[in-house]
PDB file of C-alpha atoms in Angstrom:
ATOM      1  CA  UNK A   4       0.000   0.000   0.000  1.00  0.00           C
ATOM      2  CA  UNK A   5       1.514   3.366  -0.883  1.00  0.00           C
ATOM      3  CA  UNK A   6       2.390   5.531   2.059  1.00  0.00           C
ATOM      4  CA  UNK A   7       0.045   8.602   0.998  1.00  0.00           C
ATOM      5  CA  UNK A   8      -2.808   6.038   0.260  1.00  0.00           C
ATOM      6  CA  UNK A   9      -2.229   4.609   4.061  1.00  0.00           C
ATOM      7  CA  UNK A  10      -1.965   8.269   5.957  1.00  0.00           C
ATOM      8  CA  UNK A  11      -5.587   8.797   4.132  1.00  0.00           C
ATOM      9  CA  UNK A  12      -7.083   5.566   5.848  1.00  0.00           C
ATOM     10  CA  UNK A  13      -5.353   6.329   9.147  1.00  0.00           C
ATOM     11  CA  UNK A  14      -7.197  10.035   8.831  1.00  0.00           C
ATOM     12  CA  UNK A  15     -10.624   8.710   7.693  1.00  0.00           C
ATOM     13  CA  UNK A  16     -10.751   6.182  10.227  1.00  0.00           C
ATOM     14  CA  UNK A  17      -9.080   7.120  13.322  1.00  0.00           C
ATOM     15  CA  UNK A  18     -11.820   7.843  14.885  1.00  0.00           C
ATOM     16  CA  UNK A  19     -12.833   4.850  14.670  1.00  0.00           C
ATOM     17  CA  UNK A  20     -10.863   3.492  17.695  1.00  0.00           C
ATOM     18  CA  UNK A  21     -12.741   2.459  20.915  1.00  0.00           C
ATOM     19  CA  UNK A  22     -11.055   3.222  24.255  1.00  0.00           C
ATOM     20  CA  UNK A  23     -12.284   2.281  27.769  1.00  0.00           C
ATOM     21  CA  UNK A  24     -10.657   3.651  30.644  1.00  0.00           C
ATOM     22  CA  UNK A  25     -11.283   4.367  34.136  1.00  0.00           C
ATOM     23  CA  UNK A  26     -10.407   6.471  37.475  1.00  0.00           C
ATOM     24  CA  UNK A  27      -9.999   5.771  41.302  1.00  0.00           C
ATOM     25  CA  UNK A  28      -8.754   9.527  41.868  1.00  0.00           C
ATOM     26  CA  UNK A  29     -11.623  11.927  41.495  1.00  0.00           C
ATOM     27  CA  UNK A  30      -9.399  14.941  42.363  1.00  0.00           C
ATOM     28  CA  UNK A  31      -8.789  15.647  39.015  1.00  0.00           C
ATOM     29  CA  UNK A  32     -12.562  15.868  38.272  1.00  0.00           C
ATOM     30  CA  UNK A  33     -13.245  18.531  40.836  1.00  0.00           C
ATOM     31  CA  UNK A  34      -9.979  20.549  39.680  1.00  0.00           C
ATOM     32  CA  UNK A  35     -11.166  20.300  36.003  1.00  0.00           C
ATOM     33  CA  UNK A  36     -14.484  21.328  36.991  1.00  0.00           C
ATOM     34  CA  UNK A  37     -16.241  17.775  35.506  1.00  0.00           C
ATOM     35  CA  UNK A  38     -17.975  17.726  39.026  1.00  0.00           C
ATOM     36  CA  UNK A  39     -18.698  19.663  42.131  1.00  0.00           C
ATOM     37  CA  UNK A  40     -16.743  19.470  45.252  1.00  0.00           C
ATOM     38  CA  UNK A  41     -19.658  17.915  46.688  1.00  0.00           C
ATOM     39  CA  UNK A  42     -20.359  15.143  44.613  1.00  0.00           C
ATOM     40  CA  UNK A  43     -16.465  14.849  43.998  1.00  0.00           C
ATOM     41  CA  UNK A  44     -16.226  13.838  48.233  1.00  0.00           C
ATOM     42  CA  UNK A  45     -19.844  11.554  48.316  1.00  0.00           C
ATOM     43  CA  UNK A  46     -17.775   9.899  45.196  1.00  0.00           C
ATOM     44  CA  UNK A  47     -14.838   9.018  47.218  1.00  0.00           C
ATOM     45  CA  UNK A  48     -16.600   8.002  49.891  1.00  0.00           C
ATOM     46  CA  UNK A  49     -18.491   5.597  48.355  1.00  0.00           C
ATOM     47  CA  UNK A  50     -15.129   4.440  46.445  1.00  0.00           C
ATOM     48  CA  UNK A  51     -16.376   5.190  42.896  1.00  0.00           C
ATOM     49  CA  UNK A  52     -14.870   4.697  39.708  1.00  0.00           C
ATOM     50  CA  UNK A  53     -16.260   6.288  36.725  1.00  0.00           C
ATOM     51  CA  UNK A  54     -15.726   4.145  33.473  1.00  0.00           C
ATOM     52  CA  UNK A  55     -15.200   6.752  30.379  1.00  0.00           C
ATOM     53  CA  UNK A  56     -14.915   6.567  26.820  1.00  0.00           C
ATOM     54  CA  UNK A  57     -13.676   9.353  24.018  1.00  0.00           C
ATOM     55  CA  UNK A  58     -16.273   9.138  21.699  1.00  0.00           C
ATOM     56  CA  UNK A  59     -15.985  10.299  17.713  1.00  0.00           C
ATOM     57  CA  UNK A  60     -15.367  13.928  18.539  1.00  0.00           C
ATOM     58  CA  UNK A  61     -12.945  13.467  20.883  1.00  0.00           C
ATOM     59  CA  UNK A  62     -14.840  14.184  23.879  1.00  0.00           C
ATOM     60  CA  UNK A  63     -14.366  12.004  26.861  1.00  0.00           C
ATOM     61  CA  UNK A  64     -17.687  10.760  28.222  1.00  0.00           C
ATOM     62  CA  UNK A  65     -18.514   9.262  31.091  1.00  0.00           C
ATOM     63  CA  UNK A  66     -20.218   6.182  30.452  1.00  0.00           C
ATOM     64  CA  UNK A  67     -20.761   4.535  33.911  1.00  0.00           C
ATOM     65  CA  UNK A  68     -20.340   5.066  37.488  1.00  0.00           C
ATOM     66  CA  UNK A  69     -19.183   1.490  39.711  1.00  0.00           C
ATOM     67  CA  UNK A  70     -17.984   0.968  42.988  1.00  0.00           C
ATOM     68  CA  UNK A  71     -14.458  -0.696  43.184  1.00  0.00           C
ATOM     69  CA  UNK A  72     -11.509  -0.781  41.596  1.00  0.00           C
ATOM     70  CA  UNK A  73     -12.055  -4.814  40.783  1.00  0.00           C
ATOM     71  CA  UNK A  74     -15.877  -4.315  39.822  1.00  0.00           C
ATOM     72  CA  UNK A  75     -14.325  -1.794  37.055  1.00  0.00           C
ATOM     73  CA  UNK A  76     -12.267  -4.045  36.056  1.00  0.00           C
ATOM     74  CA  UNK A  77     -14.098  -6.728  35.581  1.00  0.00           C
ATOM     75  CA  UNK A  78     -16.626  -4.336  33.518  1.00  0.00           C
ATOM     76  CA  UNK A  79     -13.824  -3.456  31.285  1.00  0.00           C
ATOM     77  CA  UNK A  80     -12.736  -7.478  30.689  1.00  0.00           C
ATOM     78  CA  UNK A  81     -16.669  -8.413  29.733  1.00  0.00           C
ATOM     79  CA  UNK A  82     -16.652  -5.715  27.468  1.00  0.00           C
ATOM     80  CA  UNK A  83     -13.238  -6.785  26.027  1.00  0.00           C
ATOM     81  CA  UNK A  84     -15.089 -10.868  25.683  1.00  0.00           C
ATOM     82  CA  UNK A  85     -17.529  -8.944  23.282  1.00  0.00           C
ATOM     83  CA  UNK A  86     -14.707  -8.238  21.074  1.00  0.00           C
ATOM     84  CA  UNK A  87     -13.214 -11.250  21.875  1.00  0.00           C
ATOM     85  CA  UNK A  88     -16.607 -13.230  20.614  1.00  0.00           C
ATOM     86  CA  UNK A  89     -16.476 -10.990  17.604  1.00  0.00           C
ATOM     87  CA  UNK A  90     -13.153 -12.092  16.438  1.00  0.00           C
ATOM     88  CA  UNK A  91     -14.209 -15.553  17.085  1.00  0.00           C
ATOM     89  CA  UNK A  92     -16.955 -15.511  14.863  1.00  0.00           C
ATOM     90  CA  UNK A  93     -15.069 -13.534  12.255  1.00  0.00           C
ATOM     91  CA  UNK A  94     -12.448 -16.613  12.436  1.00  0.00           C
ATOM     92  CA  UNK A  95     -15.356 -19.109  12.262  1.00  0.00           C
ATOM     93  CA  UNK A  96     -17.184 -17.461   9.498  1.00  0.00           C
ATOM     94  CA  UNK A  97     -13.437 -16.962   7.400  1.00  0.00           C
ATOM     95  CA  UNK A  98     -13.272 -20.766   8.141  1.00  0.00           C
ATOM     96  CA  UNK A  99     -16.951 -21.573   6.951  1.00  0.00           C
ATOM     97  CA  UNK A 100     -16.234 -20.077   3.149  1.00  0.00           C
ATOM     98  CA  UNK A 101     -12.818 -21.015   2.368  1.00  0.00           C
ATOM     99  CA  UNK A 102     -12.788 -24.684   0.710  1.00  0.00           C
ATOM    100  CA  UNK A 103     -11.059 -27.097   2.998  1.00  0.00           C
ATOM    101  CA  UNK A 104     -11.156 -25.152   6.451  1.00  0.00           C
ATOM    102  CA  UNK A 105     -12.966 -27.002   8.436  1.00  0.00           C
ATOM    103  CA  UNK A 106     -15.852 -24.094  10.286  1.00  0.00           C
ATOM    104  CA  UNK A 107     -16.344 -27.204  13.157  1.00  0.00           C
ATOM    105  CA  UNK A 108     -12.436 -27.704  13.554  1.00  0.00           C
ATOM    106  CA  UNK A 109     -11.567 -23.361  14.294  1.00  0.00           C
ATOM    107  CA  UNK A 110     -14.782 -23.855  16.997  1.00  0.00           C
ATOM    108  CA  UNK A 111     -13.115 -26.631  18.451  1.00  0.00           C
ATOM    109  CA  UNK A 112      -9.295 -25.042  18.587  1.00  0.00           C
ATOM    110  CA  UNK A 113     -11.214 -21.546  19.808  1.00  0.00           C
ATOM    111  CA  UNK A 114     -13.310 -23.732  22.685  1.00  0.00           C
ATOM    112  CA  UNK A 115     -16.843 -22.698  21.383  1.00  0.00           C
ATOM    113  CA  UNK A 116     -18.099 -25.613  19.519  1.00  0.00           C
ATOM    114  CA  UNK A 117     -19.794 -26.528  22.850  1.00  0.00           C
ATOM    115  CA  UNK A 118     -21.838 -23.647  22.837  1.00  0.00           C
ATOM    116  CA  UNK A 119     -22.599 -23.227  19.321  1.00  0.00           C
ATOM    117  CA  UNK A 120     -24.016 -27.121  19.250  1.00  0.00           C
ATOM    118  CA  UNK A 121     -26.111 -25.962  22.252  1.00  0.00           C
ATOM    119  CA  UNK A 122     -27.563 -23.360  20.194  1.00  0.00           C
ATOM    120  CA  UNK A 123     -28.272 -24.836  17.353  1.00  0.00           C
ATOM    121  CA  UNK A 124     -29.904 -27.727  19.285  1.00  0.00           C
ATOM    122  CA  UNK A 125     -32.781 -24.878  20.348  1.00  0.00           C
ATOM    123  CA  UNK A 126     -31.995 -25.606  23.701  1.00  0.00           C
ATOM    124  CA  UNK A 127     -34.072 -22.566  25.262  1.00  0.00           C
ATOM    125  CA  UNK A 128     -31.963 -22.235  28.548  1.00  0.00           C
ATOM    126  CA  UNK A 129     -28.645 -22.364  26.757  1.00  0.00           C
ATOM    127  CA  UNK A 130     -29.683 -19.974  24.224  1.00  0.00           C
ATOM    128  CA  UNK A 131     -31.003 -17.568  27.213  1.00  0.00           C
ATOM    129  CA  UNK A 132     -27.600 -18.156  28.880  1.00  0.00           C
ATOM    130  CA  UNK A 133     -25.810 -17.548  25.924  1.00  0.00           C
ATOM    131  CA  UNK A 134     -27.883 -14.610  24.405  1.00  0.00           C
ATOM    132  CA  UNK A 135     -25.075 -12.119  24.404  1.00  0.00           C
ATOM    133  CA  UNK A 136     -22.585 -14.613  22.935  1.00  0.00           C
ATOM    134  CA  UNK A 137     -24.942 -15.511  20.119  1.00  0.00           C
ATOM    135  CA  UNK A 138     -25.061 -11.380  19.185  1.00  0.00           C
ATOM    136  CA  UNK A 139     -21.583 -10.553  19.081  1.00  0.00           C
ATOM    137  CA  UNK A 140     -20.389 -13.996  17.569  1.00  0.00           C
ATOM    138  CA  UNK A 141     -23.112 -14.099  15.568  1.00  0.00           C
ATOM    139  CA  UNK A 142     -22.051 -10.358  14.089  1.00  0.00           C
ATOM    140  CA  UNK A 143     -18.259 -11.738  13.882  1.00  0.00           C
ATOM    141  CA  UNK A 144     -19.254 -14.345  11.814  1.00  0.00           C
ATOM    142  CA  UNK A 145     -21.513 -12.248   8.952  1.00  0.00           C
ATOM    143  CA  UNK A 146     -18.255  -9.564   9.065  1.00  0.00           C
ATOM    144  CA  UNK A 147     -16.155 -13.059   8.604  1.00  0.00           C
ATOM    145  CA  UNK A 148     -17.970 -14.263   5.993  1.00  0.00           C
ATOM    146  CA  UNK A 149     -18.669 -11.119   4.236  1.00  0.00           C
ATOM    147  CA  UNK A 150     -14.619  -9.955   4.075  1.00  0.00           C
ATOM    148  CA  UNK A 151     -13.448 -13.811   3.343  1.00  0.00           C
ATOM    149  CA  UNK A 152     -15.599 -13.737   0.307  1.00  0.00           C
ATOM    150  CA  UNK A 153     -14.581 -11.053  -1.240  1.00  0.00           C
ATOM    151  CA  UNK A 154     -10.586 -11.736  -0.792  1.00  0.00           C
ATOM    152  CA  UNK A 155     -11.229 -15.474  -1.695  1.00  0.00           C
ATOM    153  CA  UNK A 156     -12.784 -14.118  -5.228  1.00  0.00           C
ATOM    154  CA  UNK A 157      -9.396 -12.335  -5.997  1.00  0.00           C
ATOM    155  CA  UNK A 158      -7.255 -14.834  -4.625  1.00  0.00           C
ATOM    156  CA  UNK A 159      -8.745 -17.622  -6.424  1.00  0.00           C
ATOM    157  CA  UNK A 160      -8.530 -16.075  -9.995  1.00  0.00           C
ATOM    158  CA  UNK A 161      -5.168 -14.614  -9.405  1.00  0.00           C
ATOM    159  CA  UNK A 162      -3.603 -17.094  -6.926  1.00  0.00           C
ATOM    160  CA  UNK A 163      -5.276 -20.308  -6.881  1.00  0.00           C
ATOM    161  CA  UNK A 164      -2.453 -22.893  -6.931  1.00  0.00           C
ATOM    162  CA  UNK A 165      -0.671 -20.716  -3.694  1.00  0.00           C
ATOM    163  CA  UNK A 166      -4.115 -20.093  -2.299  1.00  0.00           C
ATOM    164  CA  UNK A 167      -4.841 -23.838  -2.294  1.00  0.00           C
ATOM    165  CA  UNK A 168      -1.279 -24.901  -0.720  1.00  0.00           C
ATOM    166  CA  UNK A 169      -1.790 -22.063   2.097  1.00  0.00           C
ATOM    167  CA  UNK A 170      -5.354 -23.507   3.242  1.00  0.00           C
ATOM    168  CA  UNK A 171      -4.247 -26.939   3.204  1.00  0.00           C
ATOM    169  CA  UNK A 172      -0.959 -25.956   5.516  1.00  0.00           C
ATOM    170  CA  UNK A 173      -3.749 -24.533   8.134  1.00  0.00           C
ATOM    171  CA  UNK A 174      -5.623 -27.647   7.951  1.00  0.00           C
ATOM    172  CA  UNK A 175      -2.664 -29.991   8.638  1.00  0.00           C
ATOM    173  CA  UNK A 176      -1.517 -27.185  11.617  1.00  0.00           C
ATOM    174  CA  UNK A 177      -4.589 -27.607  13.267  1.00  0.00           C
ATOM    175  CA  UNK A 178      -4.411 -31.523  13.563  1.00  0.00           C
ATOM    176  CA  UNK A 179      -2.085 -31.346  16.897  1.00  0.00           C
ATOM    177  CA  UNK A 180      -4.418 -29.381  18.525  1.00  0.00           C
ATOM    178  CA  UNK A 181      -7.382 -31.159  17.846  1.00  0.00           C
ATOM    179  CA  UNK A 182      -5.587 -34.658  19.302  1.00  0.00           C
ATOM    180  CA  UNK A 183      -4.449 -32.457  22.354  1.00  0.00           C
ATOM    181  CA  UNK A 184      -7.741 -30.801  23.287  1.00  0.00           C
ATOM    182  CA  UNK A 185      -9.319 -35.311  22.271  1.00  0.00           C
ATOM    183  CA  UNK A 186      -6.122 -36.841  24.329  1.00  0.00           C
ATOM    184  CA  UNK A 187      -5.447 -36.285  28.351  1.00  0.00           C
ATOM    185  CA  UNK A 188      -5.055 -38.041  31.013  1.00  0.00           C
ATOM    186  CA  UNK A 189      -8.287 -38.015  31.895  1.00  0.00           C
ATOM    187  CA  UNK A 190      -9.504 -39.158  28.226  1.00  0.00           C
ATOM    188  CA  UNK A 191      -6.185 -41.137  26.945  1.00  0.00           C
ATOM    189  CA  UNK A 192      -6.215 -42.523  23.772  1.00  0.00           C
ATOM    190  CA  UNK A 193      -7.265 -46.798  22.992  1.00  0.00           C
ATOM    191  CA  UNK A 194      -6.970 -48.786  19.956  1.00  0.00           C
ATOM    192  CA  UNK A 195     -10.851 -48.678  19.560  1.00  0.00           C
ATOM    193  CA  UNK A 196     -10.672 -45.201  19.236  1.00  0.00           C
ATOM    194  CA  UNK A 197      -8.666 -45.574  15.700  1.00  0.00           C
ATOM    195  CA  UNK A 198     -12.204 -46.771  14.378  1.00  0.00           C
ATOM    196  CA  UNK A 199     -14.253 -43.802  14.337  1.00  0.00           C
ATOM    197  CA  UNK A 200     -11.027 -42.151  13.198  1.00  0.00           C
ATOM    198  CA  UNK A 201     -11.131 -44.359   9.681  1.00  0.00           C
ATOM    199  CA  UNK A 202     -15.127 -43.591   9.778  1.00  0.00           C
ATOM    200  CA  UNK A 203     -14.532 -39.938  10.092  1.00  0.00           C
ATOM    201  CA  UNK A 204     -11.481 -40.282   7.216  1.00  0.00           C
ATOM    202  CA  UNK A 205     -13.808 -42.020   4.917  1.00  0.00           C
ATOM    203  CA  UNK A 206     -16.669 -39.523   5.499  1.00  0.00           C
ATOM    204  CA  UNK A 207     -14.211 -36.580   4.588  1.00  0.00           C
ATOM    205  CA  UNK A 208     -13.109 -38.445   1.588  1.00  0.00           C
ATOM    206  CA  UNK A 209     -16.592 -39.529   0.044  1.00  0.00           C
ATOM    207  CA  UNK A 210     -16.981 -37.193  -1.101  1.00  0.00           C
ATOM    208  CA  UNK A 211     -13.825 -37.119  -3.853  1.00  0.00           C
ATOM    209  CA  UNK A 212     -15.344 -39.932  -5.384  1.00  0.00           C
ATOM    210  CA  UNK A 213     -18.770 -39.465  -5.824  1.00  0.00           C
ATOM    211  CA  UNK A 214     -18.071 -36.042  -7.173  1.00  0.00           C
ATOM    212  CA  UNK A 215     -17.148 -37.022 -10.691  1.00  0.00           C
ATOM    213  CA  UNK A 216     -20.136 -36.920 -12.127  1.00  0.00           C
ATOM    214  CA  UNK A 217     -21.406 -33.362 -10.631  1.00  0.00           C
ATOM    215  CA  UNK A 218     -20.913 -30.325 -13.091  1.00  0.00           C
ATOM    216  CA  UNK A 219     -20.369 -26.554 -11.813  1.00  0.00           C
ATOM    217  CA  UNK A 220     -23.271 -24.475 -11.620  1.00  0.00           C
ATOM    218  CA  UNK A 221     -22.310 -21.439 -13.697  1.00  0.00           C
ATOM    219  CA  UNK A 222     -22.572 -18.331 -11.697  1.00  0.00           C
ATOM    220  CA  UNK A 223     -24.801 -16.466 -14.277  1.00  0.00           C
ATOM    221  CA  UNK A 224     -27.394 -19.340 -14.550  1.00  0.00           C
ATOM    222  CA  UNK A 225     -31.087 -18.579 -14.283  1.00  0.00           C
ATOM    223  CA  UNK A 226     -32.696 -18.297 -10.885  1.00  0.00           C
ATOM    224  CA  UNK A 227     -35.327 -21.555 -11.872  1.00  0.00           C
ATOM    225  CA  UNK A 228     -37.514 -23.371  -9.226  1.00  0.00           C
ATOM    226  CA  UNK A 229     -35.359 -26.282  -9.719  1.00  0.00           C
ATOM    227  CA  UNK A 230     -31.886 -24.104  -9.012  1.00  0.00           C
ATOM    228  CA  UNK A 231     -33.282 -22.634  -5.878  1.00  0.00           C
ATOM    229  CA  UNK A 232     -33.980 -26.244  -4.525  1.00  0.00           C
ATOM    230  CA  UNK A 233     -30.770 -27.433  -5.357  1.00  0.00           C
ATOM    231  CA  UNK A 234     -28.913 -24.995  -4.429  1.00  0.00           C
ATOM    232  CA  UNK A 235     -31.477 -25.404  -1.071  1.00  0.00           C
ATOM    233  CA  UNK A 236     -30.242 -29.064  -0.937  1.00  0.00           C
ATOM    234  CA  UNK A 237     -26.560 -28.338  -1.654  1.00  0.00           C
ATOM    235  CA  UNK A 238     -26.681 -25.379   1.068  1.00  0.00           C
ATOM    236  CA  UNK A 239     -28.347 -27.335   3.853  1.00  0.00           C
ATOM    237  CA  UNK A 240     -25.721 -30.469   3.264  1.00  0.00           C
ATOM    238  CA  UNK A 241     -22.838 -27.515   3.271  1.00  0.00           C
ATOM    239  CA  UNK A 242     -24.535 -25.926   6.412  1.00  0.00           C
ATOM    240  CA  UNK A 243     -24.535 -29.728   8.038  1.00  0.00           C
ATOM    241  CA  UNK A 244     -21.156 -30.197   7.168  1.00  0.00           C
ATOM    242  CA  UNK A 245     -20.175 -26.922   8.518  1.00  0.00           C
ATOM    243  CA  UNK A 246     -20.437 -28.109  12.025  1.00  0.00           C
ATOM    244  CA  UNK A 247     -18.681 -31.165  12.313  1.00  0.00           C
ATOM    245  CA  UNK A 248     -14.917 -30.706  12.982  1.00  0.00           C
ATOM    246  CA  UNK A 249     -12.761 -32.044  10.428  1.00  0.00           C
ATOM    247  CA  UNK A 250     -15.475 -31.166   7.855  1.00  0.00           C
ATOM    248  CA  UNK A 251     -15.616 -28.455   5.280  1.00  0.00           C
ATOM    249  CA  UNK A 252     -19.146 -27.310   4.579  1.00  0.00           C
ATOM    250  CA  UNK A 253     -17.107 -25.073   1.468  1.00  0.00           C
ATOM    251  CA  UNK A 254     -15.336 -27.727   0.406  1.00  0.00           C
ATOM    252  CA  UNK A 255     -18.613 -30.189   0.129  1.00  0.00           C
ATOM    253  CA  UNK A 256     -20.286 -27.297  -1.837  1.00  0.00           C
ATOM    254  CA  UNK A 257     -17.560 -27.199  -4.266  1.00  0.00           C
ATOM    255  CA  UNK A 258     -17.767 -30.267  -4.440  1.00  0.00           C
ATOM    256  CA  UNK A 259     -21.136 -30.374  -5.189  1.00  0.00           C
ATOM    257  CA  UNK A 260     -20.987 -27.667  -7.911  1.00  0.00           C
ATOM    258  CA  UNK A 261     -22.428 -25.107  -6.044  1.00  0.00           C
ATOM    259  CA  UNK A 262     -19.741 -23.176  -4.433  1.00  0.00           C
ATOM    260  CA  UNK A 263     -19.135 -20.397  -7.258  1.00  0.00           C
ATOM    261  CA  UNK A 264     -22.919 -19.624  -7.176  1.00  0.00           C
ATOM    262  CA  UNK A 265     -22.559 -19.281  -3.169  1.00  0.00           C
ATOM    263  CA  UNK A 266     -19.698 -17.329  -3.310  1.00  0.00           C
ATOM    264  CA  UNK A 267     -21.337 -15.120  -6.235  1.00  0.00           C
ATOM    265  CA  UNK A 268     -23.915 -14.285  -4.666  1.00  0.00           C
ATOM    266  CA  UNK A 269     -22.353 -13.284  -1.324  1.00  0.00           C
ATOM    267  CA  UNK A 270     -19.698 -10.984  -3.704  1.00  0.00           C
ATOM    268  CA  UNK A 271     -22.202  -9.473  -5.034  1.00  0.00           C
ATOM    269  CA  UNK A 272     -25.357  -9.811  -3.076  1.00  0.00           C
ATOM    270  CA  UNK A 273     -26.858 -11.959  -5.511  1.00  0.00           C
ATOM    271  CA  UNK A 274     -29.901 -13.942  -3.891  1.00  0.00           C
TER     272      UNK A 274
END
């Protein structure tokens, strides 16, 4: 990126930068005239600790008022989760679109495939538990999905063969730390266990050989009743797929034939 075209995206989006921040000496406050001497006193008192922000304009705003040091704190570390949960479901939706990543496999490795199974599941309790979680990951994810696309189109036409070898180095990484979150002491690992191993091999591969036969749906094809239900049928099996670690719900779509319509119609918000 040239330097003059990266000063202009530092300018137009410096504002853009979220900081949290708070105060145990409310000294300053009275002395700057942000409150009276009288609340300033009640304040220490009652050991508060504003919580501030600097919003777009620069303007530091107070955005809440909690007792304790720790109790800030903590404020300011679930508020850092919701970022946190964000960037996980920005790495789980990247994962979802690129052929070969298994979606399922980056829950796993990021410890959240517990929670999104619950979910999904429509276990009502969960989901109230995990309401919050669902919003923010669920916004990660969409943001994920949305930027993958759109870099995957370019890299595939100008890269592919590099693209290809890079994704398939991040599947093999990720093998360790699927056997070392499967393997402890408390769950070691038998010679039965090598069986649903071969199962789960064989699944993954099936689909190289019944694939022959399928032909690419061209991207500029006709939105007929019978596309939209098999591109219905091809999503759902891709959206199935998705889930299950080891699994690429991309890679079974491509498979399929139906991957460059998918990824055509996120590009270009083509439904």
């Amino acid at each position: 990126m040239p330097l003059q075209e990266a000063y202009e995206w530092v300018e137009a989006n410096k504002l853009r930068l979220h900081h949290w921040f708070f105060a145990t000496d409310l000294s300053f406050f009275i002395k700057g005239g942000r409150i009276s001497k009288t609340a300033g006193m009640i304040g220490s008192v009652l050991n508060i600790c504003p919580l501030l922000n600097v919003d777009v304009n620069g303007r530091l705003v107070p955005r809440l008022k909690i007792r304790g040091k720790k109790k800030v704190i903590q404020t300011i570390v679930e508020k850092m989760k919701h970022i946190i949960n964000i960037l996980k479901g920005a790495v789980f939706g990247i994962a979802n679109i690129i052929p070969g990543v298994s979606g399922g496999t980056m829950a796993v490795i990021m410890k959240v495939f517990d929670r999104i199974i619950d979910i999904l599941t429509l276990d009502f309790k969960k989901i109230k538990e995990n309401f919050v979680f669902i919003i923010f990951f669920g916004i990660g994810a969409v943001l994920g999905i949305g930027a993958a696309a759109l870099i995957l189109k370019n890299l595939f036409e100008l890269y592919f063969v590099p693209t290809q070898m890079f994704f398939t180095g991040v599947i093999m990484g990720s093998i360790p730390f699927i056997f070392k979150i499967a393997v402890t002491k408390e769950t070691p690992m038998k010679k039965i266990n090598i069986i649903p191993f071969i199962i789960g091999m064989v699944i993954t591969l099936l689909p190289l050989f019944i694939s022959d036969g399928m032909k690419t749906i061209p991207t500029d094809s006709e939105p007929t009743v019978s596309l939209l239900i098999i591109m219905f049928i091809f999503l759902f099996i891709a959206a199935v797929a998705m889930i299950i670690p080891g699994l690429s719900g991309s890679m079974v779509l491509m498979l399929l034939g139906g991957y460059p319509l998918a990824l055509s119609a996120v590009t270009e918000l083509k439904f």
